[in-house]
Amino acid sequence: MRIETVWVGRGGQGIVTATYIIANASIIDGFHAIANPEFGAERRGAPVKAFLTISKEPIEDQEPVKTPHVAVVFDDKLLGAMQFVIDAVKPGGYVILNTGKSPQDAAALVGRDDVNIVVIDAIAIARKHLKLDVPNGPLAGAFSKVMGFPSLQSIREAFETQLGKAVEENFAAVKEAYEVAAVIPAKKVDASAKPKGIISTTSAFLTGPYEVVGWREVNKAGAVFPGSSFPYATGGWRIDKPVIDHSKCIMCRKCWLYCPDDAIIEAWVEREGPRGRKFRMKMIDFDYQYCKGCGVCAEVCPTGAIQMVREI
Ligand code: SF4
Ligand code: SF4
């Protein structure tokens, strides 16, 4: 028995730790395991993927996984950019998806009926037990449930050795996910069919248009312009998005001042007054292409005009 898995998410969501926890727990259960992360931009929020292979036999190769039995997706907004990961899952395999959407909507997003789809609201569980948006523990619990290994007890031991802190909170999150993960079985599986694609090893983190520059374009400072802000639509990194109630906004512009991503904009809008007269006025809006959902604007708004609303 040999199970090959790929875990995709964003820097800060605990992807690499999740693979180490499952690898460690599987080894405690008597398996062999090897976990290899593949990083892109070393930035919180940037897409990350990690490979984890578990086997009854010793694992001698360290190759990246190209056609996994299981894909664990930490953020449903990655499904578009990482469709090639979903396409690469073997027919009859599993896609474990962290999402706040209903199982039916989640299954429609995954878009395959020849794989088992596991739906878990790992963010809600992590917020409940850890007060953090780190969904790795619940996804480890969902993995254990559908694969039948590693055991919950071994996952707990792995938390002790790998993390050494917040063990009880993490384990409570794992257990809850184990209990509530919803499994939508594959409808039709042709076990002899090949996956539609393979996972390329370098493109997983390049989710936006980019240009490879030659050495002649690199200046003495080693910088290449423009920076990554324009090519990378960092708005895809959000869990919550800011939403404004204009009736409460007093246009103090504090949100604009504090936004770390220059994602608050002022837009001219046309409004009709009480006597039917049309006039133009400025209003605060968000550039959702670049808003990372940090929530700073909602924190600093003196009137409570901005609410953070769950998006994934
Ligand atoms: S949530 Fe953060 S990034 Fe988005 S608009 Fe508010 S302050 Fe800017
Ligand atoms: S901080 Fe609040 S009140 Fe001030 S401009 Fe922004 S949304 Fe409006």
CSV table of C-alpha atoms and ligand atoms in Angstrom, one decimal:
chain,number,residue,atom,x,y,z
A,1,MET,CA,0.0,0.0,0.0
A,2,ARG,CA,1.3,3.4,-1.0
A,3,ILE,CA,-0.7,6.6,-0.8
A,4,GLU,CA,0.5,9.8,-2.5
A,5,THR,CA,-1.0,13.1,-1.4
A,6,VAL,CA,-0.6,16.8,-2.3
A,7,TRP,CA,-1.6,19.6,0.1
A,8,VAL,CA,-2.1,23.1,-1.3
A,9,GLY,CA,-2.9,26.3,0.5
A,10,ARG,CA,-1.3,29.6,1.5
A,11,GLY,CA,1.7,30.6,3.5
A,12,GLY,CA,0.6,30.9,7.2
A,13,GLN,CA,-2.2,28.2,6.9
A,14,GLY,CA,0.0,25.5,8.3
A,15,ILE,CA,0.3,23.4,5.1
A,16,VAL,CA,3.8,22.1,5.9
A,17,THR,CA,3.1,21.5,9.5
A,18,ALA,CA,0.0,19.5,8.5
A,19,THR,CA,2.1,17.2,6.3
A,20,TYR,CA,4.7,16.8,9.1
A,21,ILE,CA,1.9,16.0,11.6
A,22,ILE,CA,0.3,13.3,9.4
A,23,ALA,CA,3.7,11.9,8.4
A,24,ASN,CA,4.8,11.7,12.1
A,25,ALA,CA,1.5,10.2,13.2
A,26,SER,CA,1.6,7.6,10.3
A,27,ILE,CA,5.2,6.6,11.4
A,28,ILE,CA,3.9,6.1,14.9
A,29,ASP,CA,1.2,3.8,13.4
A,30,GLY,CA,3.9,1.7,11.7
A,31,PHE,CA,3.9,3.3,8.2
A,32,HIS,CA,6.8,4.8,6.3
A,33,ALA,CA,6.3,8.5,5.3
A,34,ILE,CA,8.0,11.3,3.5
A,35,ALA,CA,6.9,14.9,3.4
A,36,ASN,CA,8.4,17.4,1.0
A,37,PRO,CA,7.2,21.0,0.9
A,38,GLU,CA,7.6,23.1,-2.2
A,39,PHE,CA,7.6,26.9,-1.5
A,40,GLY,CA,6.9,29.7,-3.8
A,41,ALA,CA,7.3,33.3,-2.7
A,42,GLU,CA,8.3,33.2,1.0
A,43,ARG,CA,5.4,35.3,2.0
A,44,ARG,CA,2.4,34.9,4.3
A,45,GLY,CA,-0.6,34.3,2.0
A,46,ALA,CA,1.4,33.1,-1.0
A,47,PRO,CA,0.4,29.8,-2.5
A,48,VAL,CA,2.4,26.8,-1.1
A,49,LYS,CA,2.2,23.1,-1.8
A,50,ALA,CA,3.5,20.1,0.0
A,51,PHE,CA,3.8,16.5,-1.0
A,52,LEU,CA,3.3,13.6,1.4
A,53,THR,CA,3.7,10.0,0.6
A,54,ILE,CA,2.8,7.2,3.1
A,55,SER,CA,3.6,3.6,2.5
A,56,LYS,CA,3.7,0.2,4.2
A,57,GLU,CA,7.0,-0.3,2.4
A,58,PRO,CA,10.2,1.8,2.8
A,59,ILE,CA,10.0,4.9,0.4
A,60,GLU,CA,13.2,5.2,-1.6
A,61,ASP,CA,12.3,8.0,-4.1
A,62,GLN,CA,11.8,11.6,-3.1
A,63,GLU,CA,10.1,12.8,-6.3
A,64,PRO,CA,7.2,15.3,-6.2
A,65,VAL,CA,3.8,13.7,-6.5
A,66,LYS,CA,2.4,14.1,-10.0
A,67,THR,CA,-0.9,12.2,-9.8
A,68,PRO,CA,-2.0,12.0,-6.2
A,69,HIS,CA,-4.5,9.7,-4.6
A,70,VAL,CA,-5.5,12.6,-2.3
A,71,ALA,CA,-5.5,16.4,-2.8
A,72,VAL,CA,-6.0,18.5,0.3
A,73,VAL,CA,-7.1,22.1,-0.6
A,74,PHE,CA,-6.8,24.6,2.2
A,75,ASP,CA,-8.8,27.4,0.5
A,76,ASP,CA,-11.6,27.0,-2.0
A,77,LYS,CA,-10.5,30.2,-3.8
A,78,LEU,CA,-7.4,28.2,-4.9
A,79,LEU,CA,-9.5,25.8,-6.9
A,80,GLY,CA,-9.5,28.0,-10.0
A,81,ALA,CA,-5.8,28.7,-10.0
A,82,MET,CA,-4.9,25.2,-9.0
A,83,GLN,CA,-7.4,23.3,-11.2
A,84,PHE,CA,-4.4,21.3,-12.5
A,85,VAL,CA,-4.0,19.8,-9.0
A,86,ILE,CA,-7.7,18.7,-9.0
A,87,ASP,CA,-7.4,17.4,-12.5
A,88,ALA,CA,-4.3,15.3,-11.4
A,89,VAL,CA,-6.2,13.4,-8.7
A,90,LYS,CA,-6.5,9.7,-9.6
A,91,PRO,CA,-10.1,8.6,-10.5
A,92,GLY,CA,-11.5,7.1,-7.3
A,93,GLY,CA,-9.2,9.3,-5.2
A,94,TYR,CA,-10.1,12.1,-2.7
A,95,VAL,CA,-10.3,15.8,-2.8
A,96,ILE,CA,-10.5,17.2,0.8
A,97,LEU,CA,-11.7,20.8,0.7
A,98,ASN,CA,-11.7,23.5,3.4
A,99,THR,CA,-14.8,25.6,2.7
A,100,GLY,CA,-17.7,27.3,4.4
A,101,LYS,CA,-19.9,26.4,1.4
A,102,SER,CA,-22.5,23.6,1.5
A,103,PRO,CA,-21.3,20.1,0.4
A,104,GLN,CA,-23.3,20.5,-2.9
A,105,ASP,CA,-21.8,23.9,-3.7
A,106,ALA,CA,-18.4,22.6,-2.8
A,107,ALA,CA,-18.8,19.5,-5.1
A,108,ALA,CA,-19.9,21.8,-7.9
A,109,LEU,CA,-16.7,23.9,-7.4
A,110,VAL,CA,-14.5,20.8,-7.5
A,111,GLY,CA,-16.3,19.8,-10.7
A,112,ARG,CA,-15.4,16.1,-10.7
A,113,ASP,CA,-17.8,13.1,-10.2
A,114,ASP,CA,-15.1,10.4,-10.4
A,115,VAL,CA,-13.4,11.4,-7.1
A,116,ASN,CA,-14.7,11.4,-3.5
A,117,ILE,CA,-15.1,14.9,-2.2
A,118,VAL,CA,-14.7,15.6,1.5
A,119,VAL,CA,-16.1,19.0,2.7
A,120,ILE,CA,-15.0,20.5,6.0
A,121,ASP,CA,-15.3,24.0,7.3
A,122,ALA,CA,-11.9,23.9,8.8
A,123,ILE,CA,-11.7,27.7,9.4
A,124,ALA,CA,-14.8,27.7,11.6
A,125,ILE,CA,-13.4,24.8,13.6
A,126,ALA,CA,-10.0,26.4,14.0
A,127,ARG,CA,-11.6,29.7,15.0
A,128,LYS,CA,-13.7,27.9,17.6
A,129,HIS,CA,-10.9,25.9,19.2
A,130,LEU,CA,-7.7,28.0,18.5
A,131,LYS,CA,-9.1,31.5,17.8
A,132,LEU,CA,-6.9,31.4,14.7
A,133,ASP,CA,-7.5,31.1,11.0
A,134,VAL,CA,-5.2,28.1,10.8
A,135,PRO,CA,-7.1,25.2,9.3
A,136,ASN,CA,-4.4,22.5,9.3
A,137,GLY,CA,-5.5,20.6,12.4
A,138,PRO,CA,-9.1,20.1,11.2
A,139,LEU,CA,-7.8,19.1,7.7
A,140,ALA,CA,-5.6,16.5,9.4
A,141,GLY,CA,-8.7,15.2,11.2
A,142,ALA,CA,-10.7,15.0,8.0
A,143,PHE,CA,-7.7,13.2,6.3
A,144,SER,CA,-7.6,10.6,9.2
A,145,LYS,CA,-11.4,10.0,8.9
A,146,VAL,CA,-11.5,9.3,5.2
A,147,MET,CA,-8.2,7.4,4.9
A,148,GLY,CA,-8.7,5.4,8.1
A,149,PHE,CA,-5.2,6.4,9.3
A,150,PRO,CA,-3.3,7.8,11.1
A,151,SER,CA,-5.1,7.2,14.3
A,152,LEU,CA,-6.4,10.1,16.3
A,153,GLN,CA,-4.2,9.1,19.2
A,154,SER,CA,-1.1,9.2,17.0
A,155,ILE,CA,-2.1,12.6,15.7
A,156,ARG,CA,-2.2,13.8,19.2
A,157,GLU,CA,1.3,12.4,19.9
A,158,ALA,CA,2.5,14.1,16.7
A,159,PHE,CA,1.2,17.4,17.9
A,160,GLU,CA,3.1,16.9,21.1
A,161,THR,CA,6.4,16.3,19.3
A,162,GLN,CA,6.0,18.6,16.3
A,163,LEU,CA,4.3,21.6,18.0
A,164,GLY,CA,4.9,21.1,21.7
A,165,LYS,CA,2.2,23.8,22.4
A,166,ALA,CA,-1.6,24.2,22.1
A,167,VAL,CA,-1.8,20.4,21.9
A,168,GLU,CA,-5.2,20.1,23.5
A,169,GLU,CA,-6.7,22.9,21.4
A,170,ASN,CA,-5.3,21.5,18.2
A,171,PHE,CA,-6.5,18.0,19.1
A,172,ALA,CA,-10.0,19.2,19.9
A,173,ALA,CA,-10.1,20.8,16.4
A,174,VAL,CA,-8.9,17.5,14.8
A,175,LYS,CA,-11.5,15.5,16.7
A,176,GLU,CA,-14.3,17.8,15.7
A,177,ALA,CA,-13.3,17.7,12.0
A,178,TYR,CA,-13.1,13.9,12.2
A,179,GLU,CA,-16.6,13.8,13.4
A,180,VAL,CA,-18.3,16.3,11.1
A,181,ALA,CA,-16.4,16.0,7.8
A,182,ALA,CA,-19.0,15.4,5.1
A,183,VAL,CA,-18.1,12.8,2.4
A,184,ILE,CA,-19.7,13.0,-1.1
A,185,PRO,CA,-18.8,9.6,-2.7
A,186,ALA,CA,-17.6,9.5,-6.3
A,187,LYS,CA,-20.5,8.8,-8.7
A,188,LYS,CA,-18.7,6.8,-11.3
A,189,VAL,CA,-15.2,5.6,-11.2
A,190,ASP,CA,-13.3,4.0,-14.1
A,191,ALA,CA,-10.3,2.7,-12.1
A,192,SER,CA,-8.4,2.1,-15.4
A,193,ALA,CA,-8.8,5.7,-16.4
A,194,LYS,CA,-5.8,8.1,-16.2
A,195,PRO,CA,-6.1,11.5,-14.4
A,196,LYS,CA,-6.7,14.4,-16.8
A,197,GLY,CA,-3.4,16.0,-16.0
A,198,ILE,CA,-0.3,16.0,-13.9
A,199,ILE,CA,1.0,18.4,-11.2
A,200,SER,CA,3.8,20.5,-12.6
A,201,THR,CA,6.5,21.2,-10.0
A,202,THR,CA,7.1,24.9,-10.6
A,203,SER,CA,3.9,26.5,-11.6
A,204,ALA,CA,1.8,25.8,-8.4
A,205,PHE,CA,2.6,29.1,-6.8
A,206,LEU,CA,2.6,31.2,-9.9
A,207,THR,CA,-1.1,32.1,-9.8
A,208,GLY,CA,-0.9,35.3,-11.7
A,209,PRO,CA,0.6,36.5,-15.0
A,210,TYR,CA,4.4,36.8,-14.6
A,211,GLU,CA,7.4,37.5,-16.7
A,212,VAL,CA,10.7,35.8,-16.4
A,213,VAL,CA,13.4,38.5,-16.7
A,214,GLY,CA,16.9,38.0,-18.0
A,215,TRP,CA,20.1,39.0,-16.2
A,216,ARG,CA,20.4,42.1,-18.4
A,217,GLU,CA,17.2,43.5,-16.8
A,218,VAL,CA,18.4,43.1,-13.3
A,219,ASN,CA,19.9,46.4,-12.1
A,220,LYS,CA,22.9,46.9,-9.7
A,221,ALA,CA,20.6,46.9,-6.6
A,222,GLY,CA,19.4,43.4,-7.7
A,223,ALA,CA,15.8,44.7,-8.1
A,224,VAL,CA,13.4,44.1,-10.9
A,225,PHE,CA,10.6,46.5,-11.6
A,226,PRO,CA,7.7,46.6,-11.4
A,227,GLY,CA,7.5,44.6,-8.1
A,228,SER,CA,5.2,41.7,-7.6
A,229,SER,CA,2.2,43.8,-6.5
A,230,PHE,CA,0.8,44.3,-9.9
A,231,PRO,CA,1.3,40.8,-11.4
A,232,TYR,CA,0.0,39.0,-8.4
A,233,ALA,CA,-3.7,39.5,-7.6
A,234,THR,CA,-3.2,39.2,-3.8
A,235,GLY,CA,-6.9,39.6,-3.2
A,236,GLY,CA,-7.2,35.8,-3.7
A,237,TRP,CA,-5.5,35.4,-0.3
A,238,ARG,CA,-8.5,36.5,1.7
A,239,ILE,CA,-10.6,34.5,4.2
A,240,ASP,CA,-12.8,37.5,5.2
A,241,LYS,CA,-13.5,40.5,3.0
A,242,PRO,CA,-14.4,44.0,4.2
A,243,VAL,CA,-17.9,45.2,3.4
A,244,ILE,CA,-18.9,48.8,4.0
A,245,ASP,CA,-22.2,50.3,5.2
A,246,HIS,CA,-22.1,53.7,3.5
A,247,SER,CA,-24.8,55.1,5.8
A,248,LYS,CA,-22.3,54.9,8.7
A,249,CYS,CA,-19.3,56.2,6.8
A,250,ILE,CA,-18.2,59.7,7.7
A,251,MET,CA,-15.4,59.8,5.1
A,252,CYS,CA,-12.7,60.3,7.8
A,253,ARG,CA,-10.4,58.2,5.6
A,254,LYS,CA,-8.8,56.4,8.5
A,255,CYS,CA,-9.3,53.1,6.8
A,256,TRP,CA,-7.4,54.4,3.7
A,257,LEU,CA,-4.6,55.7,6.0
A,258,TYR,CA,-4.1,52.3,7.7
A,259,CYS,CA,-4.7,49.8,4.9
A,260,PRO,CA,-1.3,48.1,4.3
A,261,ASP,CA,-2.1,47.2,0.7
A,262,ASP,CA,-3.4,50.4,-0.7
A,263,ALA,CA,-6.7,48.5,-1.3
A,264,ILE,CA,-9.0,51.3,-0.1
A,265,ILE,CA,-10.1,53.5,-2.9
A,266,GLU,CA,-12.4,56.5,-3.2
A,267,ALA,CA,-14.8,56.3,-6.0
A,268,TRP,CA,-17.1,58.9,-7.5
A,269,VAL,CA,-20.7,57.7,-7.5
A,270,GLU,CA,-23.9,59.3,-8.8
A,271,ARG,CA,-26.7,59.6,-6.3
A,272,GLU,CA,-30.2,61.0,-6.4
A,273,GLY,CA,-31.2,63.4,-3.7
A,274,PRO,CA,-34.6,63.5,-1.9
A,275,ARG,CA,-36.0,66.0,-4.4
A,276,GLY,CA,-34.8,64.0,-7.4
A,277,ARG,CA,-31.7,66.1,-8.1
A,278,LYS,CA,-28.7,64.0,-9.3
A,279,PHE,CA,-25.3,64.7,-7.8
A,280,ARG,CA,-21.9,63.1,-7.6
A,281,MET,CA,-20.2,62.3,-4.4
A,282,LYS,CA,-17.2,60.4,-3.2
A,283,MET,CA,-17.5,57.1,-1.4
A,284,ILE,CA,-15.1,54.6,0.1
A,285,ASP,CA,-14.7,51.3,-1.7
A,286,PHE,CA,-12.3,48.4,-1.8
A,287,ASP,CA,-10.0,47.1,-4.5
A,288,TYR,CA,-10.8,43.4,-3.9
A,289,GLN,CA,-8.2,42.4,-6.4
A,290,TYR,CA,-5.5,43.4,-3.9
A,291,CYS,CA,-7.3,43.5,-0.5
A,292,LYS,CA,-5.8,40.7,1.6
A,293,GLY,CA,-8.6,40.7,4.2
A,294,CYS,CA,-6.4,41.6,7.1
A,295,GLY,CA,-9.3,43.5,8.8
A,296,VAL,CA,-7.2,46.5,9.8
A,297,CYS,CA,-9.7,48.9,8.1
A,298,ALA,CA,-12.6,47.4,10.2
A,299,GLU,CA,-10.5,47.7,13.3
A,300,VAL,CA,-9.7,51.4,12.9
A,301,CYS,CA,-13.0,52.6,11.5
A,302,PRO,CA,-14.4,54.9,14.2
A,303,THR,CA,-18.1,54.4,13.3
A,304,GLY,CA,-18.2,50.6,12.7
A,305,ALA,CA,-19.0,51.1,9.0
A,306,ILE,CA,-16.8,48.2,7.9
A,307,GLN,CA,-17.6,44.6,8.7
A,308,MET,CA,-15.5,41.6,7.8
A,309,VAL,CA,-17.6,39.0,6.1
A,310,ARG,CA,-16.5,35.4,5.6
A,311,GLU,CA,-15.6,34.7,2.0
A,312,ILE,CA,-14.4,31.1,1.7
B,1,SF4,S1,-9.0,44.2,4.9
B,1,SF4,FE1,-6.8,45.0,5.0
B,1,SF4,S2,-6.1,44.9,2.9
B,1,SF4,FE2,-8.3,44.8,2.8
B,1,SF4,S3,-9.0,46.9,2.6
B,1,SF4,FE3,-9.0,46.5,4.8
B,1,SF4,S4,-7.0,47.1,5.6
B,1,SF4,FE4,-6.9,47.0,3.3
B,2,SF4,S1,-12.7,54.6,8.6
B,2,SF4,FE1,-14.8,54.1,8.5
B,2,SF4,S2,-15.9,56.1,8.6
B,2,SF4,FE2,-13.7,56.5,8.1
B,2,SF4,S3,-13.7,56.6,5.8
B,2,SF4,FE3,-13.2,54.5,6.4
B,2,SF4,S4,-15.2,53.5,6.4
B,2,SF4,FE4,-15.6,55.6,6.4
